[in-house]
Coordinates of C-alpha atoms and ligand atoms in Angstrom, one line a residue:
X1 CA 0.6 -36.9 -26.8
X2 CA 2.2 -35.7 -30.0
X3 CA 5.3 -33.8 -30.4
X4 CA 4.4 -30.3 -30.8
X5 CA 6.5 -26.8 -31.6
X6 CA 7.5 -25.0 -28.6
X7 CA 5.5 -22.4 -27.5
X8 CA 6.1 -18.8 -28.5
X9 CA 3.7 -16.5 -26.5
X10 CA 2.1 -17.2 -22.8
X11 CA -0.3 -16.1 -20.2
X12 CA -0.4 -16.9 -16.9
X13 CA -4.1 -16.9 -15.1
X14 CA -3.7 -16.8 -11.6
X15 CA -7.0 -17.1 -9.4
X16 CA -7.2 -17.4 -5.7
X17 CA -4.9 -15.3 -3.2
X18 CA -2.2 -12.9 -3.3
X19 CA 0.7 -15.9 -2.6
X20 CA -1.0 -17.2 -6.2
X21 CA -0.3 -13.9 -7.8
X22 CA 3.5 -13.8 -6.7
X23 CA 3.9 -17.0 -7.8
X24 CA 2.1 -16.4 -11.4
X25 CA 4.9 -13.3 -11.9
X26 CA 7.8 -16.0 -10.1
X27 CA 6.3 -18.7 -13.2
X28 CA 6.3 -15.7 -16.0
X29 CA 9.6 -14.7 -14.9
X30 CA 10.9 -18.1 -15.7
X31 CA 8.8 -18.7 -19.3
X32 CA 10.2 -14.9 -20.1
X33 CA 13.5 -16.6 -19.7
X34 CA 12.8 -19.3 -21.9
X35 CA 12.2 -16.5 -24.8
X36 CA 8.7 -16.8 -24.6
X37 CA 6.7 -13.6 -24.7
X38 CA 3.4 -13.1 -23.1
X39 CA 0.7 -13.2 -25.7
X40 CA -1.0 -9.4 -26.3
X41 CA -3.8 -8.8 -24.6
X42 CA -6.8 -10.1 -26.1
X43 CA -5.3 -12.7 -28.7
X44 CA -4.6 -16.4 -27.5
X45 CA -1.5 -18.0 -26.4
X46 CA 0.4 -20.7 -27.1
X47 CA 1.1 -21.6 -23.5
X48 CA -1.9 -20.8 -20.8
X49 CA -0.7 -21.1 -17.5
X50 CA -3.6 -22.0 -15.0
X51 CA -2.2 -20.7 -11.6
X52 CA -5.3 -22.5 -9.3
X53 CA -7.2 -22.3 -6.4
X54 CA -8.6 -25.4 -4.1
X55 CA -10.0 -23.2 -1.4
X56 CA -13.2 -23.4 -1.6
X57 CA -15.7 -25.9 -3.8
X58 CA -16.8 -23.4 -6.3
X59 CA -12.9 -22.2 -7.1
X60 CA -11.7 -25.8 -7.4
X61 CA -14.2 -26.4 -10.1
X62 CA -13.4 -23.7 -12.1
X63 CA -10.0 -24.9 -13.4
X64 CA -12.3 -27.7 -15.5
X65 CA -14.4 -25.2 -17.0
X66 CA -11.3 -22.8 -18.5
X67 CA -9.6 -25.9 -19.6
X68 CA -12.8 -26.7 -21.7
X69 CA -13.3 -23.3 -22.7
X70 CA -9.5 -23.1 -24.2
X71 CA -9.8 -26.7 -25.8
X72 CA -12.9 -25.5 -27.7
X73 CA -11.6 -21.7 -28.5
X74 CA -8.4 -23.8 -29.7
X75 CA -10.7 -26.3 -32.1
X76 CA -12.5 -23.1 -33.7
X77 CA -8.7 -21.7 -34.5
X78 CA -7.2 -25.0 -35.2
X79 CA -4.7 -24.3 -32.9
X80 CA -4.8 -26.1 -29.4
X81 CA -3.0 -23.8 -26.7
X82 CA -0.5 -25.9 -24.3
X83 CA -1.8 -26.0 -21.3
X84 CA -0.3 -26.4 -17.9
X85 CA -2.5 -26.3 -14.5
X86 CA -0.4 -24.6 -11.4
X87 CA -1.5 -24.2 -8.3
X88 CA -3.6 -25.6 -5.4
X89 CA -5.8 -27.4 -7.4
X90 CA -2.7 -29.1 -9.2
X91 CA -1.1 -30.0 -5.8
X92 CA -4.5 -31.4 -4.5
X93 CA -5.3 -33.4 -7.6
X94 CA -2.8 -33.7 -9.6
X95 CA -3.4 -37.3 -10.6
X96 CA -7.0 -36.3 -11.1
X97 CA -6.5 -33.7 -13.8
X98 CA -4.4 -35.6 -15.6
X99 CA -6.8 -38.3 -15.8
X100 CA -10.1 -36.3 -16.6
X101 CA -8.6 -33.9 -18.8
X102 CA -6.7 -35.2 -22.0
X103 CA -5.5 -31.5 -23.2
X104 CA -3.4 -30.8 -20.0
X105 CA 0.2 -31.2 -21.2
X106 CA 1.7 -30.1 -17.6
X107 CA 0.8 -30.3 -13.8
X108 CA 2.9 -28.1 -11.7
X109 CA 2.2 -27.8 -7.6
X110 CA 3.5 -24.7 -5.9
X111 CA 6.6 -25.7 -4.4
X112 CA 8.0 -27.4 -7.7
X113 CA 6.9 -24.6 -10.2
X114 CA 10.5 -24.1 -10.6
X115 CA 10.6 -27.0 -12.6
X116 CA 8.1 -25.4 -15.5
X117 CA 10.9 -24.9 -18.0
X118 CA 12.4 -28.6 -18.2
X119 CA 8.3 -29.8 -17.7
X120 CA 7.5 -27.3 -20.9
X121 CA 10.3 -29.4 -22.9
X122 CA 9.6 -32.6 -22.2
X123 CA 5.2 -31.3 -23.2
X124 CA 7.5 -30.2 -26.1
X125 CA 8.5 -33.8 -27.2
X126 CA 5.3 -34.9 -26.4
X127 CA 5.7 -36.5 -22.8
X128 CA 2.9 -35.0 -20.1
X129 CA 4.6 -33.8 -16.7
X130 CA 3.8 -33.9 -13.0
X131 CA 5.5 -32.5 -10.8
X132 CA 3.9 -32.3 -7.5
X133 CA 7.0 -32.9 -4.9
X134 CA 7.5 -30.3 -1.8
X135 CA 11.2 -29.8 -1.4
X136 CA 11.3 -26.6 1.3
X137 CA 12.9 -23.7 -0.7
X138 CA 14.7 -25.1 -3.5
X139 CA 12.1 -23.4 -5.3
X140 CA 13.4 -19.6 -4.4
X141 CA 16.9 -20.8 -5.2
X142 CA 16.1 -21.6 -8.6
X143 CA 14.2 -18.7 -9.7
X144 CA 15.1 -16.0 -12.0
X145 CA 16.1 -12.2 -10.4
X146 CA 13.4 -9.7 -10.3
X147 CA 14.1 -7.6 -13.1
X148 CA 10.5 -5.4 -13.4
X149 CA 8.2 -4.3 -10.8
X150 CA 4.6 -2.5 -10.5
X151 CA 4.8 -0.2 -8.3
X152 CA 2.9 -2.3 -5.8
X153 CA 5.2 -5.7 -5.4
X154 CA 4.4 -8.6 -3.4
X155 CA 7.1 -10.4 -2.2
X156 CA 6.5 -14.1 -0.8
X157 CA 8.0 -13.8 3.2
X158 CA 6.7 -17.7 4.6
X159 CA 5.1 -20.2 2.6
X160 CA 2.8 -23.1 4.1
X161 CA 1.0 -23.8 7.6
X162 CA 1.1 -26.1 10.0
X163 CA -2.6 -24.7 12.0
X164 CA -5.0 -27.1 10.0
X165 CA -8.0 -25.3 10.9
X166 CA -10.7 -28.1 10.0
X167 CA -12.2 -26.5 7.2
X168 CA -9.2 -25.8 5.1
X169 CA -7.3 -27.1 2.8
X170 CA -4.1 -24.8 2.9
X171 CA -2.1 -27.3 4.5
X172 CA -2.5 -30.0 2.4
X173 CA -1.9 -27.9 -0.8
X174 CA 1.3 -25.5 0.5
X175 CA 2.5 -28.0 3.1
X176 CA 4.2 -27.3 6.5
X177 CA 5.1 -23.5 7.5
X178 CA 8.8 -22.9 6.1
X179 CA 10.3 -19.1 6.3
X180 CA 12.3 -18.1 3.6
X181 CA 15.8 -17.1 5.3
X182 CA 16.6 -13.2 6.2
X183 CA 19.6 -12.6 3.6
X184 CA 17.2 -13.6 0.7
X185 CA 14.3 -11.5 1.3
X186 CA 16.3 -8.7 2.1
X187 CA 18.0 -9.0 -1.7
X188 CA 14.3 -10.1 -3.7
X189 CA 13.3 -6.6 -1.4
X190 CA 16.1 -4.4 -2.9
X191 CA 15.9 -5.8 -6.6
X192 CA 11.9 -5.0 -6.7
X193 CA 12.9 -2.0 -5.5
X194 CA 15.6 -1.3 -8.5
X195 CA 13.3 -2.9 -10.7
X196 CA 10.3 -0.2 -9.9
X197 CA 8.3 -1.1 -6.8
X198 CA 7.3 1.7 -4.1
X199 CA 5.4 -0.6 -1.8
X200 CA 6.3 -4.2 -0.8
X201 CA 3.6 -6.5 0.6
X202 CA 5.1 -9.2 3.0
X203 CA 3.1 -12.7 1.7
X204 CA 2.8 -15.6 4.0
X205 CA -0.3 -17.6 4.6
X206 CA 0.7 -17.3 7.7
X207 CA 3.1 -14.5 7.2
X208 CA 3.6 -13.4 10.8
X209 CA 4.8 -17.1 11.9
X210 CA 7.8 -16.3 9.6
X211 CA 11.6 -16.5 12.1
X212 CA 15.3 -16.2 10.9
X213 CA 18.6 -14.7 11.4
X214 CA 19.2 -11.2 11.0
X215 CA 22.8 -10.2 9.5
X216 CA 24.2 -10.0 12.8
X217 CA 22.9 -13.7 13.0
X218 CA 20.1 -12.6 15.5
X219 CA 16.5 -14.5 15.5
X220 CA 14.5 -11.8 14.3
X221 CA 10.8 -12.5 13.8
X222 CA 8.5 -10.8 11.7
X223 CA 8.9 -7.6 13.0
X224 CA 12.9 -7.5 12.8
X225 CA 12.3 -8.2 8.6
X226 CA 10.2 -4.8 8.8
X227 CA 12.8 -3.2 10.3
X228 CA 15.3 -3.5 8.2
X229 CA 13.3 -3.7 5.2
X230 CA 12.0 0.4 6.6
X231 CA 16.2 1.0 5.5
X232 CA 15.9 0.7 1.8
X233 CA 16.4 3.9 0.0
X234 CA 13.2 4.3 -2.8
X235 CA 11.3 1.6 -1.0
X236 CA 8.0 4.2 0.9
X237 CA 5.7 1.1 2.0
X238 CA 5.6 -1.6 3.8
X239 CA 2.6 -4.7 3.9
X240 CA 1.9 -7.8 5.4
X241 CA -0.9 -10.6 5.1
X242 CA -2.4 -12.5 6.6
X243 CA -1.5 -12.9 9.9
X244 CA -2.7 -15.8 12.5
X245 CA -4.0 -14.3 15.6
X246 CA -1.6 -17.1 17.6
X247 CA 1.5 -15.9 15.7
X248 CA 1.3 -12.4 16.8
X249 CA 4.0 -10.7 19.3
X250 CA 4.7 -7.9 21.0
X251 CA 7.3 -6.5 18.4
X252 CA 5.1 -6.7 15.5
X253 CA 1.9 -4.7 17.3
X254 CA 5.0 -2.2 18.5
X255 CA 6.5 -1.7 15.0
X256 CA 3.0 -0.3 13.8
X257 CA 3.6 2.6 16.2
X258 CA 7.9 2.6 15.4
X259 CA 8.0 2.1 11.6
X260 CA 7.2 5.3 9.4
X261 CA 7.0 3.1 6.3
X262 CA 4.7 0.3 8.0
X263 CA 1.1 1.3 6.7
X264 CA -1.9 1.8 9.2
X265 CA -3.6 -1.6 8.5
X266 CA -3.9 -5.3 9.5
X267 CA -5.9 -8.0 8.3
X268 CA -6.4 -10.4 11.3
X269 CA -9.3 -13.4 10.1
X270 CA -11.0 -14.5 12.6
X271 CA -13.8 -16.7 11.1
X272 CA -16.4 -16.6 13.5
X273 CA -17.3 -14.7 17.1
X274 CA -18.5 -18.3 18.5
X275 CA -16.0 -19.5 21.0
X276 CA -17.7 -23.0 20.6
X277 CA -17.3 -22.7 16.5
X278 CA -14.3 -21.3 17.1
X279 CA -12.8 -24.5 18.8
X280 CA -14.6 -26.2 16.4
X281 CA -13.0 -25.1 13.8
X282 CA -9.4 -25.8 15.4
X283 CA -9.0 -22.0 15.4
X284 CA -6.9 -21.8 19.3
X285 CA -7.8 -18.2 20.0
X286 CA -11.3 -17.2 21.4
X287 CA -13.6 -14.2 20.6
X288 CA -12.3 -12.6 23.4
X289 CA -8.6 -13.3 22.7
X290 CA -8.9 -11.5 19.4
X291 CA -10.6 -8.6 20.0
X292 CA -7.8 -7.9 23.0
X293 CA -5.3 -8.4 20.5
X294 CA -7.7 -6.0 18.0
X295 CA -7.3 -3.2 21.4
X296 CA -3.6 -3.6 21.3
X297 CA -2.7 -2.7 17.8
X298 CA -5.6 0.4 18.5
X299 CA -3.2 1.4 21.2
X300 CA -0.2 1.2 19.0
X301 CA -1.5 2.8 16.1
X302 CA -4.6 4.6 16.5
X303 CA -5.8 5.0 13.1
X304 CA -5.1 1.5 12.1
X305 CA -8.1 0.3 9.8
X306 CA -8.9 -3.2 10.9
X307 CA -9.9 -6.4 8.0
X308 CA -10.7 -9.6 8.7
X309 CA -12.1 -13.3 7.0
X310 CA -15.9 -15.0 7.9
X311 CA -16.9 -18.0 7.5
X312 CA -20.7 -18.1 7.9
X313 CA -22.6 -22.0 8.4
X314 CA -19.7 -24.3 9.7
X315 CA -21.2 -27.6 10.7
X316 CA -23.2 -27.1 13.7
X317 CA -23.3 -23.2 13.3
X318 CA -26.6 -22.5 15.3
X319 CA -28.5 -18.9 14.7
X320 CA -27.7 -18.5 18.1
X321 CA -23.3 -18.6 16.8
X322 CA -24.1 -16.8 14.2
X323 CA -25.6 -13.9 16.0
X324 CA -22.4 -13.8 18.2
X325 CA -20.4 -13.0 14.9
X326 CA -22.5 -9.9 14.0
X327 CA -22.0 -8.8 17.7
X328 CA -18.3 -9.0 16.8
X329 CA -18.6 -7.3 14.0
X330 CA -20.6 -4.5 16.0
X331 CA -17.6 -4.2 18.2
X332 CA -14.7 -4.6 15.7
X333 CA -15.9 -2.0 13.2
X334 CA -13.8 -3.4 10.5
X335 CA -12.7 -1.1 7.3
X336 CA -12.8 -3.8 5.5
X337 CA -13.6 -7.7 5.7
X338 CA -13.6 -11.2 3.4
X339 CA -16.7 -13.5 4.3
X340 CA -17.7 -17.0 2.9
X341 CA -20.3 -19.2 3.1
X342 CA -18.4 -22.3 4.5
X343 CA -17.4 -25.0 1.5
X344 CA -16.7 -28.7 2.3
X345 CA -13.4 -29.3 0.8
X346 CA -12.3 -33.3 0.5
X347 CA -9.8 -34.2 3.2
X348 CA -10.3 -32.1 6.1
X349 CA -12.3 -33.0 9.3
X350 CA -15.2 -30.7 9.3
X351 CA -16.4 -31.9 5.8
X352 CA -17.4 -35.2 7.5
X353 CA -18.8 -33.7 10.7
X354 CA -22.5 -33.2 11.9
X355 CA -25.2 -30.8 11.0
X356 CA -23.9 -29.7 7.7
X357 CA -25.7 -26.0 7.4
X358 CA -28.3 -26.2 4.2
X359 CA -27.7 -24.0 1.6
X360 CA -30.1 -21.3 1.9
X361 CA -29.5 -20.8 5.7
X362 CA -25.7 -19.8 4.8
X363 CA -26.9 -17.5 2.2
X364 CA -29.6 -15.5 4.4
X365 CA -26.6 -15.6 7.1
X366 CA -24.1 -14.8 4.5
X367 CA -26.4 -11.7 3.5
X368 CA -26.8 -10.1 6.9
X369 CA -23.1 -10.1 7.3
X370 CA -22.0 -8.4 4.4
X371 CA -24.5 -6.4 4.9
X372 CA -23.6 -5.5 8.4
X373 CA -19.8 -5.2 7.2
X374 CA -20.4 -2.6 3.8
X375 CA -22.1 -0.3 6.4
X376 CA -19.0 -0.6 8.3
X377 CA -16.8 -0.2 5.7
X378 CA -18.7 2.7 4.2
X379 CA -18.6 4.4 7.4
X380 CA -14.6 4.3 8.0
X381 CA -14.4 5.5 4.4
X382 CA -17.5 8.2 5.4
X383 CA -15.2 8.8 8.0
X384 CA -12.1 9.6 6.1
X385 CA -13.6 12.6 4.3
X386 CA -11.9 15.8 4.9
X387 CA -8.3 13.6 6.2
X388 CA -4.8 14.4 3.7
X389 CA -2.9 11.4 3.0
X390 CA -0.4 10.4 1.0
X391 CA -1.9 7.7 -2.3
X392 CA 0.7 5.5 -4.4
X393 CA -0.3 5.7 -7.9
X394 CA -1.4 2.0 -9.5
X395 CA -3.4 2.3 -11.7
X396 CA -4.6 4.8 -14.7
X397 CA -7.7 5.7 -14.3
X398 CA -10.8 6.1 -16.8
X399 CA -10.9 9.0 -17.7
X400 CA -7.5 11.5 -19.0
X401 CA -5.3 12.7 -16.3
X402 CA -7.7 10.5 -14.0
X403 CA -5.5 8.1 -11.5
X404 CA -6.0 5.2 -9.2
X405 CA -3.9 4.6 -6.1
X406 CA -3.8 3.1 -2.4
X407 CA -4.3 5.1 0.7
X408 CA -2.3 4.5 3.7
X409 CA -5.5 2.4 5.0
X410 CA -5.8 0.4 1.7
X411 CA -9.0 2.2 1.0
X412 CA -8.8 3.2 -3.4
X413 CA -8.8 6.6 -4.1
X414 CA -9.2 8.1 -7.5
X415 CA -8.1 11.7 -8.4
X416 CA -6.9 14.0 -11.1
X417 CA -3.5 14.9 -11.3
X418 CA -0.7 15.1 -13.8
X419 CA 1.1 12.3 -12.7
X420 CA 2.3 8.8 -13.6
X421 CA 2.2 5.6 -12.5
X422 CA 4.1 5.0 -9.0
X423 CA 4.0 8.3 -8.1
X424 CA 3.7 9.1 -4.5
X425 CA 1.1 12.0 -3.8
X426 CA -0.6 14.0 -1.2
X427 CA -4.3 14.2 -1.6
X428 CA -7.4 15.4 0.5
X429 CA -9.9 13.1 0.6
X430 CA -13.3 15.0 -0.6
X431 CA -15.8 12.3 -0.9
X432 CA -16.6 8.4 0.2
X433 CA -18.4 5.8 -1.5
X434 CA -18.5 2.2 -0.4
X435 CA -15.6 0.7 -1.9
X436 CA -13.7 3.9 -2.8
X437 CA -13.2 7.7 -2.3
X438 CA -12.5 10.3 -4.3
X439 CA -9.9 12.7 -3.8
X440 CA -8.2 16.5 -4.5
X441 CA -4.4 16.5 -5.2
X442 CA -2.5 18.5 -2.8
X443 CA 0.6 17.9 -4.0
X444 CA 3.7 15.6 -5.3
X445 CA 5.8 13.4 -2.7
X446 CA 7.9 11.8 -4.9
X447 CA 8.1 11.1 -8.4
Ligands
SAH501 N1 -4.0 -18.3 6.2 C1 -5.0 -17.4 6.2 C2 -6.0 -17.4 5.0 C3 -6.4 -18.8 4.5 S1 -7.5 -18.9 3.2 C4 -5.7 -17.5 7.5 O1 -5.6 -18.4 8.3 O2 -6.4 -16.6 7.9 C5 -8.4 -17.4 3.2 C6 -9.8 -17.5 3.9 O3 -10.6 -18.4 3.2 C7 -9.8 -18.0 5.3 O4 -9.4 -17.0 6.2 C8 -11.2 -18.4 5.4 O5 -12.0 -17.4 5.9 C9 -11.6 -18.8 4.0 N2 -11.7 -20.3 3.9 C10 -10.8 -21.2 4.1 N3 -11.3 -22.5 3.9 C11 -12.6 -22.3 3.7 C12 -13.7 -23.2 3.4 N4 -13.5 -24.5 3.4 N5 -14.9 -22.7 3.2 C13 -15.1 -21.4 3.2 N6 -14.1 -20.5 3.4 C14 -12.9 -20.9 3.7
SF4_502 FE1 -6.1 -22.4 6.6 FE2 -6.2 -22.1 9.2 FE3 -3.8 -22.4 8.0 FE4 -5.3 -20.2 7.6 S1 -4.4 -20.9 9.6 S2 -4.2 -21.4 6.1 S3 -7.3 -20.9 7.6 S4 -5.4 -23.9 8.2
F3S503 FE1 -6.3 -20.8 -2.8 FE2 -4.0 -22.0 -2.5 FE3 -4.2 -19.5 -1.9 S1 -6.0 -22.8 -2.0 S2 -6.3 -19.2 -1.3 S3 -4.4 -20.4 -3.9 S4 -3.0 -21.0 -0.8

């Protein structure tokens, strides 16, 4: 590669899940440090961060298709963007990239992305960079301070996962399950706090297998962060996701009932409602397992609305296993759920098993859940009508004085009021649809 000028303006595109997203703002933090600024919306960068995903076939393949598109958008202007792929994809095929596509300057894998400013001078002077190593934390230590938050922050609690359900790749791309250590999260917690944020979502892909040492050097688990993250002045809301049914104890399901500030909700994937696909898919808890669990948070916090993940047509999924997942769903009434037709991803045991599901079978299965969990979720929002709550503003809405925000049960709720963004109000909620409601402002919380 040629020596090039450094860039001046970048975006960072970050697909896949919410752990992507925190580390897409981690990577702009870092490149906003650097003096570069991130490009105006709708004109081209200099510097396009690709944050990827490797989760499932049809996300992996997508990082080759933007690269194209920015290599050919570049030609027309006669100016080629810089372009560095981040992300799962990058940790799973690094070497790959690099190889089949010319025009990326810089591979970065999730635990290294700290690296991105000495990678971006050596693109600079013309050298390509790979950095795929997975040193536990040094990352976190090396990042810039939180200086600017929505008002909805997510905050990265435990990293990796040691499970290796056999269709997914997680643990290949993030590695083993690290926590980050008490002190830390508490500080990142308060600065997003300072810098703006209302509501902190707790990250982990496994986020309630996180441990560490309170201040009093206590092991606390999950539940002893929420605690004393409930103490900080400004801060109204507290997340997590997504928690493995294994990793869940009796403190967590009790804080939902103890902690004010913990919202009514919990996404708990379960995958399937066939004990034999179940064990199949390396998953250690059984149909019967999770819904118990599912009664105990019910008992601790009786309005909790329930989400979960799907997988329709693992290998070997007979109609039979599949039917056994609807009956779940019939029992569970989730608020709100994920589902996927199942992807073969290279690497992991079930992509070389027997009786691979054809293609149209997952999609009539795939259809007849979703279907079966929109009614669901229509009917807890059907169900909310006439209920006051409180809504965290996000987002501005179409229309003047219209506004977007987050109920307690993560259900959107749109509303007029003259308000601003991160405002806390207290709405009545008039009307459902099936992926929103709309509602009547009652009054201010907090400004
Ligand atoms: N750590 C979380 C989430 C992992 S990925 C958990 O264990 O629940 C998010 C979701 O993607 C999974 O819950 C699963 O439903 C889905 N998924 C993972 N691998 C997949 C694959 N190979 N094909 C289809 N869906 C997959
Ligand atoms: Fe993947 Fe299973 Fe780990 Fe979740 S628990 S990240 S589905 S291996
Ligand atoms: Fe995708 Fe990696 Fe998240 S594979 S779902 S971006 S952990």
């Amino acid at each position: 590669m040629k020596p090039t000028t450094a860039p001046k303006t970048y975006r960072v595109k970050s697909f896949g899940c919410q752990m992507n997203v925190y580390d897409g703002e981690r990577m702009a933090e870092l490149l906003a440090e650097k003096g570069i600024t991130p490009a105006p919306e709708g004109e081209d960068a200099d510097l396009v961060v690709l944050n990827t995903c490797h989760i499932r076939e049809k996300a992996a393949e997508k990082v080759y298709s933007d690269i194209g598109r920015l290599v050919k958008a570049g030609e027309e202007r006669g100016q080629k963007p810089m372009i560095a792929v981040a992300g799962c994809v990058a940790q799973a095929e690094g070497e790959e990239i690099m190889a089949r596509a010319p025009a990326v300057s810089m591979v970065v894998g999730p635990q290294a992305y700290h690296r991105l400013p000495e990678m971006l001078d050596q693109a600079v002077s013309g050298k390509r960079a790979t950095d795929t190593e997975m040193p536990p934390i040094a990352k976190f230590d090396a990042l810039p301070k939180r200086r600017k938050s929505a008002p909805s922050a997510f905050l990265t609690v435990q990293e990796g996962c040691d499970k290796f359900c056999t269709y997914c790749v997680v643990p290949y791309t993030r590695g083993a399950e690290i926590s980050r250590p008490y002190n830390d999260l508490i500080t990142e917690a308060q600065r997003l706090v300072e810098a703006g944020a209302k509501e902190i979502t707790l990250l982990g892909q496994n986020v309630n297998a996180w441990s560490g040492e309170n201040a009093k050097g206590h092991a606390v688990g999950l539940a002893g962060l929420i605690h004393a993250l409930a103490e900080i002045d400004g801060l109204s809301r507290i997340r997590y996701t997504t928690s493995h049914p294994n990793d869940m104890d009796d403190a967590l399901i009790a804080a939902h009932g103890e902690v004010g500030k913990l919202m009514p909700y919990l996404h708990l994937p379960v995958q399937s409602g066939s004990d034999r696909v179940l064990k199949a898919m390396n998953r250690s808890h059984t149909s019967d397992s999770y819904l118990r669990l599912l009664e105990r948070f019910r008992a601790a916090r009786p309005d909790i609305a329930l989400s979960g993940d799907f997988i329709v047509g693992f290998p070997g999924e007979t109609d039979a296993e599949f039917e056994e997942t609807l009956q779940l769903v019939d029992k569970v009434r989730y608020a709100q759920a994920y589902s996927f037709k199942y992807s073969a991803r290279p690497g992991t045991s079930a992509a070389t098993m027997d009786g691979q599901v054809p293609r149209e079978v997952m999609d009539e299965r795939l259809q007849r859940l979703q279907a079966a969990l929109g009614r669901d979720q229509h009917a807890f929002n059907a169900a909310s009508v006439g209920k006051n709550c409180e809504v965290l503003i996000e987002r501005k809405g179409k229309h003047a004085d219209q506004w977007l925000g987050k109920s307690p049960w993560l259900q959107s709720v749109w509303f007029e009021a003259d308000a601003a963004l991160g405002d806390l109000v207290s709405v009545e909620l008039v009307e459902a649809g099936p992926n929103s409601l709309a509602g009547r402002l009652l009054e201010m919380v907090s400004a």
